[in-house]
mmCIF file of C-alpha atoms in Angstrom:
data_model
loop_
_atom_site.group_PDB
_atom_site.id
_atom_site.type_symbol
_atom_site.label_atom_id
_atom_site.label_comp_id
_atom_site.label_asym_id
_atom_site.label_seq_id
_atom_site.Cartn_x
_atom_site.Cartn_y
_atom_site.Cartn_z
ATOM 1 C CA UNK A 1 108.555 93.521 82.091
ATOM 2 C CA UNK A 2 107.766 89.991 80.967
ATOM 3 C CA UNK A 3 104.103 90.544 81.757
ATOM 4 C CA UNK A 4 103.374 87.029 82.917
ATOM 5 C CA UNK A 5 101.291 88.255 85.828
ATOM 6 C CA UNK A 6 97.663 89.104 85.149
ATOM 7 C CA UNK A 7 96.168 92.337 86.315
ATOM 8 C CA UNK A 8 93.652 92.229 89.152
ATOM 9 C CA UNK A 9 92.231 95.666 89.956
ATOM 10 C CA UNK A 10 90.533 96.369 93.233
ATOM 11 C CA UNK A 11 87.782 98.064 95.156
ATOM 12 C CA UNK A 12 87.382 101.712 94.250
ATOM 13 C CA UNK A 13 85.301 102.562 97.334
ATOM 14 C CA UNK A 14 85.064 101.462 100.259
ATOM 15 C CA UNK A 15 103.580 84.282 115.676
ATOM 16 C CA UNK A 16 103.352 80.705 115.442
ATOM 17 C CA UNK A 17 100.832 78.792 113.416
ATOM 18 C CA UNK A 18 97.322 78.896 114.853
ATOM 19 C CA UNK A 19 95.117 75.789 114.755
ATOM 20 C CA UNK A 20 92.054 76.046 112.541
ATOM 21 C CA UNK A 21 89.366 78.003 114.454
ATOM 22 C CA UNK A 22 86.379 76.090 115.754
ATOM 23 C CA UNK A 23 84.332 77.397 112.830
ATOM 24 C CA UNK A 24 86.799 75.852 110.389
ATOM 25 C CA UNK A 25 86.852 72.099 111.059
ATOM 26 C CA UNK A 26 87.763 70.098 107.990
ATOM 27 C CA UNK A 27 84.450 68.227 108.087
ATOM 28 C CA UNK A 28 82.192 71.158 108.934
ATOM 29 C CA UNK A 29 78.759 71.410 107.381
ATOM 30 C CA UNK A 30 76.357 74.263 108.068
ATOM 31 C CA UNK A 31 73.192 75.845 106.796
ATOM 32 C CA UNK A 32 73.258 78.004 103.718
ATOM 33 C CA UNK A 33 73.312 81.717 104.221
ATOM 34 C CA UNK A 34 73.225 84.087 101.236
ATOM 35 C CA UNK A 35 75.419 86.150 98.912
ATOM 36 C CA UNK A 36 78.848 87.720 98.699
ATOM 37 C CA UNK A 37 80.963 90.738 99.582
ATOM 38 C CA UNK A 38 82.426 93.702 97.700
ATOM 39 C CA UNK A 39 85.803 92.564 96.477
ATOM 40 C CA UNK A 40 88.308 93.672 93.963
ATOM 41 C CA UNK A 41 91.502 92.216 92.877
ATOM 42 C CA UNK A 42 95.125 93.211 92.965
ATOM 43 C CA UNK A 43 97.010 94.130 89.806
ATOM 44 C CA UNK A 44 100.287 93.548 88.130
ATOM 45 C CA UNK A 45 103.458 95.214 87.056
ATOM 46 C CA UNK A 46 102.229 94.873 83.507
ATOM 47 C CA UNK A 47 99.223 93.193 81.942
ATOM 48 C CA UNK A 48 99.981 89.542 81.463
ATOM 49 C CA UNK A 49 99.143 86.719 79.172
ATOM 50 C CA UNK A 50 97.951 83.358 80.349
ATOM 51 C CA UNK A 51 99.301 79.971 79.472
ATOM 52 C CA UNK A 52 97.051 77.646 77.479
ATOM 53 C CA UNK A 53 94.174 76.031 79.318
ATOM 54 C CA UNK A 54 94.696 72.351 80.011
ATOM 55 C CA UNK A 55 92.357 69.923 78.347
ATOM 56 C CA UNK A 56 89.429 68.632 80.340
ATOM 57 C CA UNK A 57 91.224 65.388 81.058
ATOM 58 C CA UNK A 58 93.859 67.282 83.025
ATOM 59 C CA UNK A 59 91.514 69.476 85.004
ATOM 60 C CA UNK A 60 90.945 68.704 88.645
ATOM 61 C CA UNK A 61 87.600 66.981 89.049
ATOM 62 C CA UNK A 62 86.840 69.363 91.913
ATOM 63 C CA UNK A 63 86.867 72.226 89.408
ATOM 64 C CA UNK A 64 83.878 70.752 87.633
ATOM 65 C CA UNK A 65 81.481 72.208 90.150
ATOM 66 C CA UNK A 66 78.733 69.666 89.770
ATOM 67 C CA UNK A 67 77.407 70.008 93.284
ATOM 68 C CA UNK A 68 74.312 72.121 93.838
ATOM 69 C CA UNK A 69 74.517 75.641 95.192
ATOM 70 C CA UNK A 70 72.829 74.609 98.421
ATOM 71 C CA UNK A 71 75.204 71.692 98.953
ATOM 72 C CA UNK A 72 78.258 73.820 98.237
ATOM 73 C CA UNK A 73 77.146 76.566 100.580
ATOM 74 C CA UNK A 74 76.292 74.133 103.352
ATOM 75 C CA UNK A 75 79.755 72.592 103.092
ATOM 76 C CA UNK A 76 81.465 75.952 103.567
ATOM 77 C CA UNK A 77 82.310 77.400 106.991
ATOM 78 C CA UNK A 78 82.617 80.924 105.598
ATOM 79 C CA UNK A 79 80.297 83.907 105.966
ATOM 80 C CA UNK A 80 78.159 84.907 102.989
ATOM 81 C CA UNK A 81 77.083 88.545 102.713
ATOM 82 C CA UNK A 82 73.305 88.774 102.175
ATOM 83 C CA UNK A 83 73.596 92.331 100.807
ATOM 84 C CA UNK A 84 76.142 91.775 98.038
ATOM 85 C CA UNK A 85 75.862 93.091 94.494
ATOM 86 C CA UNK A 86 75.096 89.566 93.309
ATOM 87 C CA UNK A 87 72.318 89.167 95.881
ATOM 88 C CA UNK A 88 70.748 92.484 94.893
ATOM 89 C CA UNK A 89 71.006 91.515 91.223
ATOM 90 C CA UNK A 90 69.203 88.240 91.889
ATOM 91 C CA UNK A 91 66.414 90.118 93.631
ATOM 92 C CA UNK A 92 66.132 92.618 90.778
ATOM 93 C CA UNK A 93 66.012 89.969 88.088
ATOM 94 C CA UNK A 94 63.388 88.005 89.987
ATOM 95 C CA UNK A 95 61.205 91.128 90.132
ATOM 96 C CA UNK A 96 61.738 91.640 86.402
ATOM 97 C CA UNK A 97 60.696 88.072 85.640
ATOM 98 C CA UNK A 98 64.198 86.932 84.648
ATOM 99 C CA UNK A 99 63.823 83.758 86.684
ATOM 100 C CA UNK A 100 66.383 81.655 84.825
ATOM 101 C CA UNK A 101 69.041 84.366 85.030
ATOM 102 C CA UNK A 102 68.349 84.891 88.717
ATOM 103 C CA UNK A 103 68.634 81.167 89.350
ATOM 104 C CA UNK A 104 71.969 80.990 87.547
ATOM 105 C CA UNK A 105 73.361 83.971 89.446
ATOM 106 C CA UNK A 106 72.628 82.264 92.761
ATOM 107 C CA UNK A 107 75.784 80.276 92.028
ATOM 108 C CA UNK A 108 77.556 83.504 92.989
ATOM 109 C CA UNK A 109 75.177 85.192 95.407
ATOM 110 C CA UNK A 110 74.921 82.211 97.737
ATOM 111 C CA UNK A 111 78.654 81.630 98.125
ATOM 112 C CA UNK A 112 81.237 83.314 100.302
ATOM 113 C CA UNK A 113 83.585 85.898 98.826
ATOM 114 C CA UNK A 114 86.373 87.769 100.580
ATOM 115 C CA UNK A 115 85.839 91.212 102.033
ATOM 116 C CA UNK A 116 88.314 93.920 100.949
ATOM 117 C CA UNK A 117 88.063 96.610 103.665
ATOM 118 C CA UNK A 118 88.320 100.264 102.704
ATOM 119 C CA UNK A 119 91.725 101.807 102.184
ATOM 120 C CA UNK A 120 90.999 104.879 104.310
ATOM 121 C CA UNK A 121 89.296 103.249 107.301
ATOM 122 C CA UNK A 122 88.985 99.447 107.370
ATOM 123 C CA UNK A 123 87.124 99.150 110.673
ATOM 124 C CA UNK A 124 83.509 99.742 109.501
ATOM 125 C CA UNK A 125 83.671 97.100 106.754
ATOM 126 C CA UNK A 126 85.329 94.593 109.067
ATOM 127 C CA UNK A 127 82.945 95.228 111.941
ATOM 128 C CA UNK A 128 79.918 94.782 109.690
ATOM 129 C CA UNK A 129 81.217 91.439 108.426
ATOM 130 C CA UNK A 130 82.176 90.223 111.895
ATOM 131 C CA UNK A 131 78.713 91.075 113.220
ATOM 132 C CA UNK A 132 77.054 89.337 110.288
ATOM 133 C CA UNK A 133 79.120 86.197 110.755
ATOM 134 C CA UNK A 134 78.700 85.968 114.512
ATOM 135 C CA UNK A 135 75.155 84.595 114.585
ATOM 136 C CA UNK A 136 76.042 81.578 112.484
ATOM 137 C CA UNK A 137 79.521 81.232 113.979
ATOM 138 C CA UNK A 138 81.017 81.620 110.541
ATOM 139 C CA UNK A 139 84.536 82.627 109.507
ATOM 140 C CA UNK A 140 85.063 85.835 107.543
ATOM 141 C CA UNK A 141 87.700 86.041 104.817
ATOM 142 C CA UNK A 142 89.421 89.429 104.520
ATOM 143 C CA UNK A 143 92.069 90.831 102.216
ATOM 144 C CA UNK A 144 94.536 93.445 103.449
ATOM 145 C CA UNK A 145 95.537 95.467 100.388
ATOM 146 C CA UNK A 146 97.016 98.835 101.254
ATOM 147 C CA UNK A 147 100.812 98.478 101.141
ATOM 148 C CA UNK A 148 102.690 101.706 100.247
ATOM 149 C CA UNK A 149 103.756 101.977 96.578
ATOM 150 C CA UNK A 150 101.139 99.406 95.705
ATOM 151 C CA UNK A 151 101.105 97.814 92.255
ATOM 152 C CA UNK A 152 104.217 99.643 91.041
ATOM 153 C CA UNK A 153 102.094 102.714 90.316
ATOM 154 C CA UNK A 154 99.922 100.948 87.744
ATOM 155 C CA UNK A 155 96.231 99.972 87.653
ATOM 156 C CA UNK A 156 95.729 99.671 91.390
ATOM 157 C CA UNK A 157 98.305 102.278 92.331
ATOM 158 C CA UNK A 158 98.028 103.831 95.748
ATOM 159 C CA UNK A 159 98.197 102.315 99.162
ATOM 160 C CA UNK A 160 99.021 103.922 102.479
ATOM 161 C CA UNK A 161 100.850 107.228 102.240
ATOM 162 C CA UNK A 162 103.855 106.034 104.229
ATOM 163 C CA UNK A 163 105.096 103.291 106.529
ATOM 164 C CA UNK A 164 103.506 104.663 109.692
ATOM 165 C CA UNK A 165 100.170 105.163 107.965
ATOM 166 C CA UNK A 166 100.277 101.510 106.955
ATOM 167 C CA UNK A 167 101.116 100.360 110.473
ATOM 168 C CA UNK A 168 98.178 102.381 111.791
ATOM 169 C CA UNK A 169 95.886 100.908 109.131
ATOM 170 C CA UNK A 170 96.919 97.340 109.950
ATOM 171 C CA UNK A 171 96.455 98.033 113.652
ATOM 172 C CA UNK A 172 92.904 99.255 113.005
ATOM 173 C CA UNK A 173 92.306 96.284 110.711
ATOM 174 C CA UNK A 174 93.402 93.757 113.322
ATOM 175 C CA UNK A 175 91.592 95.521 116.153
ATOM 176 C CA UNK A 176 88.298 95.448 114.271
ATOM 177 C CA UNK A 177 88.564 91.669 113.823
ATOM 178 C CA UNK A 178 88.867 91.227 117.564
ATOM 179 C CA UNK A 179 88.439 87.625 118.674
ATOM 180 C CA UNK A 180 86.307 86.610 115.693
ATOM 181 C CA UNK A 181 87.381 83.681 113.507
ATOM 182 C CA UNK A 182 88.924 85.157 110.378
ATOM 183 C CA UNK A 183 91.317 84.506 107.507
ATOM 184 C CA UNK A 184 93.397 87.384 106.179
ATOM 185 C CA UNK A 185 95.011 87.228 102.746
ATOM 186 C CA UNK A 186 97.885 89.657 103.153
ATOM 187 C CA UNK A 187 98.819 92.076 100.374
ATOM 188 C CA UNK A 188 98.231 90.448 96.993
ATOM 189 C CA UNK A 189 101.192 91.046 94.659
ATOM 190 C CA UNK A 190 103.412 92.704 97.271
ATOM 191 C CA UNK A 191 106.033 89.941 97.517
ATOM 192 C CA UNK A 192 105.971 88.853 93.853
ATOM 193 C CA UNK A 193 106.535 92.469 92.844
ATOM 194 C CA UNK A 194 109.677 92.414 94.970
ATOM 195 C CA UNK A 195 110.806 89.191 93.322
ATOM 196 C CA UNK A 196 110.175 90.299 89.735
ATOM 197 C CA UNK A 197 111.792 93.715 90.155
ATOM 198 C CA UNK A 198 108.652 95.737 89.473
ATOM 199 C CA UNK A 199 108.784 97.477 92.856
ATOM 200 C CA UNK A 200 111.765 99.888 92.891
ATOM 201 C CA UNK A 201 114.721 98.680 94.939
ATOM 202 C CA UNK A 202 114.589 101.651 97.302
ATOM 203 C CA UNK A 203 111.242 100.382 98.653
ATOM 204 C CA UNK A 204 112.256 96.755 99.245
ATOM 205 C CA UNK A 205 113.573 96.923 102.807
ATOM 206 C CA UNK A 206 110.605 98.939 104.001
ATOM 207 C CA UNK A 207 108.143 96.534 102.386
ATOM 208 C CA UNK A 208 109.745 93.467 103.923
ATOM 209 C CA UNK A 209 109.614 95.148 107.324
ATOM 210 C CA UNK A 210 105.983 96.244 106.943
ATOM 211 C CA UNK A 211 104.801 92.817 105.820
ATOM 212 C CA UNK A 212 106.577 91.109 108.703
ATOM 213 C CA UNK A 213 105.131 93.600 111.180
ATOM 214 C CA UNK A 214 101.652 93.171 109.669
ATOM 215 C CA UNK A 215 101.790 89.413 110.172
ATOM 216 C CA UNK A 216 102.902 89.859 113.769
ATOM 217 C CA UNK A 217 100.099 92.333 114.477
ATOM 218 C CA UNK A 218 97.373 90.291 112.827
ATOM 219 C CA UNK A 219 98.491 87.129 114.604
ATOM 220 C CA UNK A 220 97.857 88.836 117.936
ATOM 221 C CA UNK A 221 94.161 88.259 117.242
ATOM 222 C CA UNK A 222 93.399 84.804 118.674
ATOM 223 C CA UNK A 223 91.095 83.625 115.884
ATOM 224 C CA UNK A 224 92.948 85.078 112.906
ATOM 225 C CA UNK A 225 94.866 83.082 110.323
ATOM 226 C CA UNK A 226 97.195 84.929 107.935
ATOM 227 C CA UNK A 227 98.317 83.881 104.450
ATOM 228 C CA UNK A 228 100.971 85.994 102.717
ATOM 229 C CA UNK A 229 100.325 86.302 99.002
ATOM 230 C CA UNK A 230 102.694 84.497 96.621
ATOM 231 C CA UNK A 231 101.219 85.281 93.204
ATOM 232 C CA UNK A 232 100.345 82.484 90.789
ATOM 233 C CA UNK A 233 102.086 79.767 88.737
ATOM 234 C CA UNK A 234 101.942 81.821 85.531
ATOM 235 C CA UNK A 235 103.730 84.828 87.012
ATOM 236 C CA UNK A 236 107.034 83.683 88.525
ATOM 237 C CA UNK A 237 107.442 80.229 87.048
ATOM 238 C CA UNK A 238 110.275 79.147 89.361
ATOM 239 C CA UNK A 239 108.962 79.002 92.949
ATOM 240 C CA UNK A 240 112.556 79.069 94.250
ATOM 241 C CA UNK A 241 112.674 82.755 93.276
ATOM 242 C CA UNK A 242 109.891 83.458 95.768
ATOM 243 C CA UNK A 243 111.114 81.430 98.719
ATOM 244 C CA UNK A 244 113.658 83.871 100.123
ATOM 245 C CA UNK A 245 111.464 86.971 99.576
ATOM 246 C CA UNK A 246 108.612 85.232 101.381
ATOM 247 C CA UNK A 247 110.907 84.300 104.270
ATOM 248 C CA UNK A 248 112.169 87.874 104.522
ATOM 249 C CA UNK A 249 108.570 89.065 104.610
ATOM 250 C CA UNK A 250 107.779 86.813 107.577
ATOM 251 C CA UNK A 251 105.909 83.888 106.023
ATOM 252 C CA UNK A 252 107.309 81.556 108.676
ATOM 253 C CA UNK A 253 105.314 83.408 111.340
ATOM 254 C CA UNK A 254 102.155 83.397 109.210
ATOM 255 C CA UNK A 255 99.890 80.404 108.649
ATOM 256 C CA UNK A 256 101.160 80.021 105.104
ATOM 257 C CA UNK A 257 100.817 81.688 101.710
ATOM 258 C CA UNK A 258 98.066 82.304 99.166
ATOM 259 C CA UNK A 259 98.028 81.540 95.442
ATOM 260 C CA UNK A 260 96.064 82.477 92.324
ATOM 261 C CA UNK A 261 94.408 85.648 93.662
ATOM 262 C CA UNK A 262 92.275 87.040 90.815
ATOM 263 C CA UNK A 263 93.843 84.592 88.396
ATOM 264 C CA UNK A 264 92.535 81.661 86.387
ATOM 265 C CA UNK A 265 95.141 78.920 86.937
ATOM 266 C CA UNK A 266 93.610 75.503 87.539
ATOM 267 C CA UNK A 267 93.538 73.791 90.888
ATOM 268 C CA UNK A 268 96.013 71.203 89.646
ATOM 269 C CA UNK A 269 98.462 73.862 88.458
ATOM 270 C CA UNK A 270 98.172 75.824 91.698
ATOM 271 C CA UNK A 271 98.538 72.738 93.878
ATOM 272 C CA UNK A 272 101.618 71.550 91.995
ATOM 273 C CA UNK A 273 103.245 74.971 92.229
ATOM 274 C CA UNK A 274 102.217 75.435 95.848
ATOM 275 C CA UNK A 275 103.600 72.041 96.806
ATOM 276 C CA UNK A 276 106.991 72.944 95.334
ATOM 277 C CA UNK A 277 107.018 76.285 97.115
ATOM 278 C CA UNK A 278 105.849 74.684 100.352
ATOM 279 C CA UNK A 279 108.784 72.297 100.256
ATOM 280 C CA UNK A 280 111.138 75.282 100.152
ATOM 281 C CA UNK A 281 109.399 76.840 103.146
ATOM 282 C CA UNK A 282 109.338 73.997 105.643
ATOM 283 C CA UNK A 283 106.075 72.463 104.414
ATOM 284 C CA UNK A 284 104.112 75.708 104.713
ATOM 285 C CA UNK A 285 100.386 75.439 104.044
ATOM 286 C CA UNK A 286 98.551 77.529 101.458
ATOM 287 C CA UNK A 287 95.190 78.627 100.081
ATOM 288 C CA UNK A 288 94.027 78.859 96.464
ATOM 289 C CA UNK A 289 91.665 81.395 94.892
ATOM 290 C CA UNK A 290 89.196 79.300 92.895
ATOM 291 C CA UNK A 291 86.681 82.050 92.154
ATOM 292 C CA UNK A 292 87.029 82.002 88.359
ATOM 293 C CA UNK A 293 89.276 79.066 87.479
ATOM 294 C CA UNK A 294 86.633 76.523 86.497
ATOM 295 C CA UNK A 295 87.767 76.599 82.861
ATOM 296 C CA UNK A 296 91.384 77.482 83.552
ATOM 297 C CA UNK A 297 93.106 80.462 81.890
ATOM 298 C CA UNK A 298 92.185 81.827 78.471
ATOM 299 C CA UNK A 299 93.849 79.598 75.842
ATOM 300 C CA UNK A 300 96.748 81.004 73.859
ATOM 301 C CA UNK A 301 99.287 83.704 74.534
ATOM 302 C CA UNK A 302 96.879 86.604 74.227
ATOM 303 C CA UNK A 303 97.200 90.224 75.276
ATOM 304 C CA UNK A 304 95.180 91.069 78.366
ATOM 305 C CA UNK A 305 94.312 87.425 78.978
ATOM 306 C CA UNK A 306 93.914 88.474 82.608
ATOM 307 C CA UNK A 307 91.298 91.133 81.899
ATOM 308 C CA UNK A 308 87.666 90.009 81.700
ATOM 309 C CA UNK A 309 88.555 86.959 79.593
ATOM 310 C CA UNK A 310 85.537 85.426 77.852
ATOM 311 C CA UNK A 311 84.304 81.911 78.380
ATOM 312 C CA UNK A 312 85.563 81.503 81.944
ATOM 313 C CA UNK A 313 83.641 79.744 84.716
ATOM 314 C CA UNK A 314 83.340 79.675 88.466
ATOM 315 C CA UNK A 315 85.689 77.264 90.219
ATOM 316 C CA UNK A 316 85.506 75.071 93.288
ATOM 317 C CA UNK A 317 83.160 76.612 95.884
ATOM 318 C CA UNK A 318 84.807 77.995 99.040
ATOM 319 C CA UNK A 319 85.605 75.162 101.415
ATOM 320 C CA UNK A 320 88.202 73.727 103.766
ATOM 321 C CA UNK A 321 87.592 70.240 102.334
ATOM 322 C CA UNK A 322 90.414 70.374 99.825
ATOM 323 C CA UNK A 323 91.575 66.764 99.833
ATOM 324 C CA UNK A 324 95.163 67.950 100.213
ATOM 325 C CA UNK A 325 96.918 68.255 103.572
ATOM 326 C CA UNK A 326 98.900 71.312 102.428
ATOM 327 C CA UNK A 327 95.908 73.212 101.029
ATOM 328 C CA UNK A 328 93.995 74.741 103.928
ATOM 329 C CA UNK A 329 91.158 76.168 101.832
ATOM 330 C CA UNK A 330 89.773 76.941 98.416
ATOM 331 C CA UNK A 331 88.582 80.554 98.635
ATOM 332 C CA UNK A 332 86.844 83.059 96.396
ATOM 333 C CA UNK A 333 89.159 86.033 96.815
ATOM 334 C CA UNK A 334 88.236 87.817 93.617
ATOM 335 C CA UNK A 335 84.524 88.618 93.572
ATOM 336 C CA UNK A 336 83.087 86.941 90.482
ATOM 337 C CA UNK A 337 81.245 89.501 88.405
ATOM 338 C CA UNK A 338 83.348 92.533 89.272
ATOM 339 C CA UNK A 339 85.233 93.924 86.311
ATOM 340 C CA UNK A 340 88.983 93.525 85.902
ATOM 341 C CA UNK A 341 89.099 96.873 84.111
ATOM 342 C CA UNK A 342 87.874 98.723 81.007
ATOM 343 C CA UNK A 343 88.681 95.983 78.525
ATOM 344 C CA UNK A 344 86.399 93.813 76.395
ATOM 345 C CA UNK A 345 83.560 96.250 77.018
ATOM 346 C CA UNK A 346 83.839 96.132 80.789
ATOM 347 C CA UNK A 347 83.265 98.961 83.252
ATOM 348 C CA UNK A 348 85.998 100.431 85.453
ATOM 349 C CA UNK A 349 87.998 98.069 87.612
ATOM 350 C CA UNK A 350 86.037 96.735 90.552
ATOM 351 C CA UNK A 351 82.617 97.751 89.257
ATOM 352 C CA UNK A 352 79.836 95.192 89.252
ATOM 353 C CA UNK A 353 79.210 93.828 85.748
ATOM 354 C CA UNK A 354 76.060 91.672 85.751
ATOM 355 C CA UNK A 355 76.495 90.380 82.202
ATOM 356 C CA UNK A 356 79.986 89.046 82.942
ATOM 357 C CA UNK A 357 78.777 87.585 86.240
ATOM 358 C CA UNK A 358 75.975 85.804 84.418
ATOM 359 C CA UNK A 359 78.450 84.459 81.858
ATOM 360 C CA UNK A 360 80.613 82.966 84.617
ATOM 361 C CA UNK A 361 77.583 81.417 86.277
ATOM 362 C CA UNK A 362 76.162 79.942 83.073
ATOM 363 C CA UNK A 363 79.519 78.404 82.105
ATOM 364 C CA UNK A 364 79.651 76.623 85.450
ATOM 365 C CA UNK A 365 78.372 73.075 85.554
ATOM 366 C CA UNK A 366 75.961 72.084 88.277
#
């Protein structure tokens, strides 16, 4: 494999377009809540290398997160989990007298991160988040990541045991959301792995069918928006190679597609790529994962540039105020501070790594 797609490992434990829900107006402001959610990240056919980071002059000004934590949180319509790993770490460090570290980590703990429901039974995780978000009329961001033959049998191998098990899982997933306002990022990597040949050909037809059926089922929930994952600009460089696979997977009945999940591509790079892909899909809208792209990808063509790269920073805080009519939201899909895997001294994939989290927070301006 060419290995252009970075690895993003995940949690080891636990249809027409719909208008933006009432909790997602473009100009919404709301009170700050607290913290994040257990998230992991999808993975790739093979570990990838990142393209050089653009110079500061080319970086989107929105990536220089100069706004305060309170301002950024207030501008976001999304639910923040008050019992996240980051929130607990802040509390612990405050008790230990590490006031400066605790203050820095609030850049993570007080911002919304996607919820990755459990692979065996998604309903408890979803129900907890929906209940937590209800009081403040917030929107919860979920990731559905359980497709059969997931990740080509590599770092995040697994998924539902067969097609019917996946249909049942998606049905439970959708049912637990109910009428709550929600965004679902559907199956990171699943379509790009079809396009790059990593997923064996004998599984292609089934995957297309399951993704299309998943979109249809999720869109039965009145407040749910669905974005089918489309990888990142450094994986499949020609967006035309993704257009037909996305159509076959049902993107035209979703609310759009998602980009940059668990990756480090800049906002400008993702927007340029997304705009090209959108034009091939009837002006489809999209979302961008900005959780760790504040400094762009690791410079140089390095091995495992995707895996716990040093010197990275948090990106644009989660918001629907994107300044681009095609970009519905900047989201934190990957949970900042959770390891990409056992590289560069990190713990197992998906485990909380406070030192790395603190590094991301300290590199972030504002």
